[in-house]
PDB file of C-alpha atoms in Angstrom:
ATOM      1  CA  MET A 271       7.931  76.405 -56.861  1.00 49.00           C
ATOM      2  CA  ASP A 272      11.095  77.587 -58.551  1.00 53.00           C
ATOM      3  CA  ASP A 273      10.378  77.598 -62.304  1.00 51.00           C
ATOM      4  CA  ALA A 274      13.904  76.309 -62.965  1.00 52.00           C
ATOM      5  CA  LEU A 275      13.039  73.107 -61.096  1.00 55.00           C
ATOM      6  CA  ARG A 276       9.903  72.561 -63.148  1.00 52.00           C
ATOM      7  CA  ALA A 277      11.207  73.578 -66.557  1.00 55.00           C
ATOM      8  CA  ASP A 278      14.447  71.629 -66.905  1.00 78.00           C
ATOM      9  CA  GLU A 279      13.847  70.534 -70.484  1.00 86.00           C
ATOM     10  CA  SER A 280      17.213  68.803 -70.733  1.00 90.00           C
ATOM     11  CA  ALA A 281      16.377  66.563 -67.746  1.00 91.00           C
ATOM     12  CA  VAL A 282      12.997  65.712 -69.292  1.00 94.00           C
ATOM     13  CA  ARG A 283      14.701  64.691 -72.544  1.00 93.00           C
ATOM     14  CA  ARG A 284      17.484  62.722 -70.813  1.00 93.00           C
ATOM     15  CA  ILE A 285      15.054  60.762 -68.663  1.00 95.00           C
ATOM     16  CA  LEU A 286      12.683  59.966 -71.522  1.00 95.00           C
ATOM     17  CA  THR A 287      15.328  59.057 -74.081  1.00 94.00           C
ATOM     18  CA  GLY A 288      18.501  57.997 -72.330  1.00 92.00           C
ATOM     19  CA  THR A 289      17.898  56.846 -68.790  1.00 94.00           C
ATOM     20  CA  GLY A 290      16.440  53.436 -69.528  1.00 94.00           C
ATOM     21  CA  ASP A 291      13.159  51.773 -70.315  1.00 96.00           C
ATOM     22  CA  THR A 292      12.059  50.187 -67.020  1.00 98.00           C
ATOM     23  CA  TRP A 293       9.673  52.524 -65.218  1.00 98.00           C
ATOM     24  CA  ALA A 294       8.257  51.742 -61.777  1.00 98.00           C
ATOM     25  CA  VAL A 295       4.958  53.617 -61.510  1.00 98.00           C
ATOM     26  CA  VAL A 296       4.144  54.229 -57.854  1.00 98.00           C
ATOM     27  CA  GLY A 297       0.397  54.440 -57.325  1.00 96.00           C
ATOM     28  CA  LEU A 298      -0.520  52.404 -60.423  1.00 97.00           C
ATOM     29  CA  SER A 299      -3.529  50.115 -60.018  1.00 96.00           C
ATOM     30  CA  ASN A 300      -6.247  48.683 -62.271  1.00 95.00           C
ATOM     31  CA  ASN A 301      -8.467  51.691 -61.600  1.00 95.00           C
ATOM     32  CA  THR A 302      -8.918  52.903 -65.172  1.00 96.00           C
ATOM     33  CA  ALA A 303     -10.327  56.225 -63.945  1.00 96.00           C
ATOM     34  CA  ARG A 304      -6.974  57.177 -62.373  1.00 95.00           C
ATOM     35  CA  ALA A 305      -4.407  59.153 -64.337  1.00 95.00           C
ATOM     36  CA  ALA A 306      -1.673  56.623 -63.530  1.00 96.00           C
ATOM     37  CA  TYR A 307      -3.476  53.951 -65.546  1.00 97.00           C
ATOM     38  CA  GLY A 308      -3.607  56.088 -68.693  1.00 97.00           C
ATOM     39  CA  VAL A 309      -0.068  57.416 -68.339  1.00 97.00           C
ATOM     40  CA  ALA A 310       1.273  53.874 -67.905  1.00 97.00           C
ATOM     41  CA  GLY A 311      -0.456  52.887 -71.136  1.00 97.00           C
ATOM     42  CA  VAL A 312       1.172  55.772 -72.996  1.00 97.00           C
ATOM     43  CA  LEU A 313       4.587  54.856 -71.608  1.00 97.00           C
ATOM     44  CA  GLN A 314       4.092  51.280 -72.818  1.00 97.00           C
ATOM     45  CA  ARG A 315       3.120  52.488 -76.294  1.00 96.00           C
ATOM     46  CA  PHE A 316       6.438  54.363 -76.400  1.00 96.00           C
ATOM     47  CA  GLY A 317       8.403  51.228 -75.538  1.00 96.00           C
ATOM     48  CA  LYS A 318       8.742  51.549 -71.777  1.00 97.00           C
ATOM     49  CA  ARG A 319       8.316  48.592 -69.444  1.00 97.00           C
ATOM     50  CA  VAL A 320       5.880  49.707 -66.762  1.00 98.00           C
ATOM     51  CA  VAL A 321       6.143  48.088 -63.335  1.00 98.00           C
ATOM     52  CA  PRO A 322       3.111  48.761 -61.092  1.00 98.00           C
ATOM     53  CA  VAL A 323       3.899  49.700 -57.479  1.00 98.00           C
ATOM     54  CA  HIS A 324       0.840  49.783 -55.240  1.00 96.00           C
ATOM     55  CA  PRO A 325      -0.076  48.253 -51.871  1.00 95.00           C
ATOM     56  CA  LYS A 326      -2.442  45.865 -53.702  1.00 93.00           C
ATOM     57  CA  ALA A 327       0.437  44.652 -55.942  1.00 94.00           C
ATOM     58  CA  GLU A 328      -1.970  44.164 -58.858  1.00 93.00           C
ATOM     59  CA  THR A 329      -1.010  43.073 -62.355  1.00 96.00           C
ATOM     60  CA  VAL A 330      -1.662  46.103 -64.569  1.00 97.00           C
ATOM     61  CA  HIS A 331      -1.223  46.397 -68.348  1.00 95.00           C
ATOM     62  CA  GLY A 332       0.130  42.840 -68.291  1.00 96.00           C
ATOM     63  CA  GLU A 333       2.935  43.609 -65.820  1.00 97.00           C
ATOM     64  CA  HIS A 334       3.192  42.014 -62.371  1.00 97.00           C
ATOM     65  CA  GLY A 335       2.787  44.535 -59.558  1.00 97.00           C
ATOM     66  CA  TYR A 336       4.766  44.971 -56.362  1.00 98.00           C
ATOM     67  CA  ALA A 337       3.756  46.435 -52.999  1.00 97.00           C
ATOM     68  CA  SER A 338       6.858  48.642 -52.772  1.00 97.00           C
ATOM     69  CA  LEU A 339       9.926  49.640 -54.741  1.00 98.00           C
ATOM     70  CA  ALA A 340      12.056  47.478 -52.440  1.00 97.00           C
ATOM     71  CA  ASP A 341      10.004  44.408 -53.467  1.00 98.00           C
ATOM     72  CA  ILE A 342      10.940  44.698 -57.155  1.00 98.00           C
ATOM     73  CA  PRO A 343      13.534  41.955 -57.801  1.00 98.00           C
ATOM     74  CA  PHE A 344      15.237  43.693 -60.735  1.00 98.00           C
ATOM     75  CA  PRO A 345      16.663  47.170 -61.387  1.00 97.00           C
ATOM     76  CA  VAL A 346      14.347  50.020 -62.324  1.00 97.00           C
ATOM     77  CA  ASP A 347      15.545  52.996 -64.311  1.00 98.00           C
ATOM     78  CA  VAL A 348      12.886  55.586 -63.517  1.00 98.00           C
ATOM     79  CA  VAL A 349      10.427  55.876 -60.637  1.00 98.00           C
ATOM     80  CA  ASP A 350       7.271  57.723 -61.722  1.00 98.00           C
ATOM     81  CA  VAL A 351       5.417  59.027 -58.658  1.00 97.00           C
ATOM     82  CA  PHE A 352       1.606  59.255 -58.578  1.00 95.00           C
ATOM     83  CA  VAL A 353       1.144  59.900 -54.855  1.00 94.00           C
ATOM     84  CA  ASN A 354       0.320  63.203 -53.208  1.00 93.00           C
ATOM     85  CA  SER A 355       3.063  65.685 -52.431  1.00 94.00           C
ATOM     86  CA  GLY A 356       3.003  64.846 -48.724  1.00 95.00           C
ATOM     87  CA  LEU A 357       4.010  61.234 -49.458  1.00 96.00           C
ATOM     88  CA  ALA A 358       6.193  61.824 -52.504  1.00 97.00           C
ATOM     89  CA  GLY A 359       9.412  62.673 -50.659  1.00 97.00           C
ATOM     90  CA  ALA A 360       9.521  59.279 -48.982  1.00 97.00           C
ATOM     91  CA  VAL A 361       9.030  57.628 -52.381  1.00 98.00           C
ATOM     92  CA  ALA A 362      11.899  59.667 -53.845  1.00 98.00           C
ATOM     93  CA  ASP A 363      14.115  58.588 -50.945  1.00 98.00           C
ATOM     94  CA  GLU A 364      13.154  54.951 -51.539  1.00 98.00           C
ATOM     95  CA  ALA A 365      13.897  55.363 -55.264  1.00 98.00           C
ATOM     96  CA  VAL A 366      17.393  56.585 -54.432  1.00 98.00           C
ATOM     97  CA  ALA A 367      17.836  53.700 -51.963  1.00 98.00           C
ATOM     98  CA  VAL A 368      16.951  51.052 -54.587  1.00 98.00           C
ATOM     99  CA  GLY A 369      19.317  52.570 -57.143  1.00 98.00           C
ATOM    100  CA  ALA A 370      16.891  54.182 -59.584  1.00 98.00           C
ATOM    101  CA  LYS A 371      18.566  56.431 -62.140  1.00 98.00           C
ATOM    102  CA  ALA A 372      15.775  59.016 -62.128  1.00 97.00           C
ATOM    103  CA  VAL A 373      12.651  60.117 -60.273  1.00 97.00           C
ATOM    104  CA  TRP A 374       9.660  61.725 -61.970  1.00 97.00           C
ATOM    105  CA  PHE A 375       7.006  63.543 -59.911  1.00 96.00           C
ATOM    106  CA  GLN A 376       3.729  63.825 -61.812  1.00 95.00           C
ATOM    107  CA  LEU A 377       1.710  66.976 -62.443  1.00 94.00           C
ATOM    108  CA  GLY A 378       0.747  68.548 -59.132  1.00 94.00           C
ATOM    109  CA  VAL A 379       3.325  66.556 -57.156  1.00 95.00           C
ATOM    110  CA  VAL A 380       5.821  69.000 -55.687  1.00 94.00           C
ATOM    111  CA  ASP A 381       8.380  68.575 -52.902  1.00 95.00           C
ATOM    112  CA  GLU A 382      11.360  70.894 -53.297  1.00 94.00           C
ATOM    113  CA  ALA A 383      13.230  69.308 -50.354  1.00 96.00           C
ATOM    114  CA  ALA A 384      12.876  65.867 -51.962  1.00 96.00           C
ATOM    115  CA  TYR A 385      14.080  67.331 -55.253  1.00 95.00           C
ATOM    116  CA  ALA A 386      17.170  68.728 -53.523  1.00 95.00           C
ATOM    117  CA  ARG A 387      17.890  65.427 -51.719  1.00 97.00           C
ATOM    118  CA  THR A 388      17.432  63.386 -54.874  1.00 96.00           C
ATOM    119  CA  ARG A 389      19.673  65.623 -56.975  1.00 95.00           C
ATOM    120  CA  ALA A 390      22.280  65.730 -54.177  1.00 96.00           C
ATOM    121  CA  ALA A 391      22.341  61.921 -54.345  1.00 98.00           C
ATOM    122  CA  GLY A 392      23.228  62.180 -58.043  1.00 96.00           C
ATOM    123  CA  VAL A 393      19.825  61.032 -59.297  1.00 96.00           C
ATOM    124  CA  GLU A 394      18.038  62.886 -62.100  1.00 95.00           C
ATOM    125  CA  MET A 395      14.648  64.325 -61.231  1.00 95.00           C
ATOM    126  CA  VAL A 396      11.694  66.026 -62.878  1.00 95.00           C
ATOM    127  CA  MET A 397       8.875  67.511 -60.833  1.00 94.00           C
ATOM    128  CA  ASP A 398       5.311  68.615 -61.669  1.00 93.00           C
ATOM    129  CA  ARG A 399       5.390  67.261 -65.230  1.00 94.00           C
ATOM    130  CA  CYS A 400       3.744  64.341 -67.016  1.00 95.00           C
ATOM    131  CA  PRO A 401       5.763  61.959 -69.205  1.00 95.00           C
ATOM    132  CA  ALA A 402       2.653  61.091 -71.230  1.00 95.00           C
ATOM    133  CA  ILE A 403       2.474  64.759 -72.273  1.00 95.00           C
ATOM    134  CA  GLU A 404       6.227  65.115 -72.809  1.00 94.00           C
ATOM    135  CA  ILE A 405       7.175  61.900 -74.639  1.00 93.00           C
ATOM    136  CA  PRO A 406       5.086  62.517 -77.798  1.00 90.00           C
ATOM    137  CA  LEU A 407       6.789  65.928 -78.132  1.00 89.00           C
ATOM    138  CA  LEU A 408      10.274  64.448 -78.502  1.00 83.00           C
TER     139      LEU A 408
END
């Protein structure tokens, strides 16, 4: 992957501090062993509203879950993607379609074509990074 795509520190800062506080976390369930569960907790501790998006539509960390981004009845600012790289591009496209301001692909989630499409649509994007690692550093 192009290091410039991964290391855009200004995009990381903008998304974490200025894009908004409603984060849809795709792949978030009540499975406490999964990274998404822990990352969502960190985001909440830093003042973010975490909206679980998972086929089971579970309530997680006190927030009602939805089966898809399209099912969320209010605007989301950032879509945090915890699905594998092969599925992540479709999630990024859905995030653009629902009007998200930014897309964040977690560590190990890489899709350069999705990055290009998302940025071409005017939506901020970070790829292969973790907000739970980045936000305490601000």
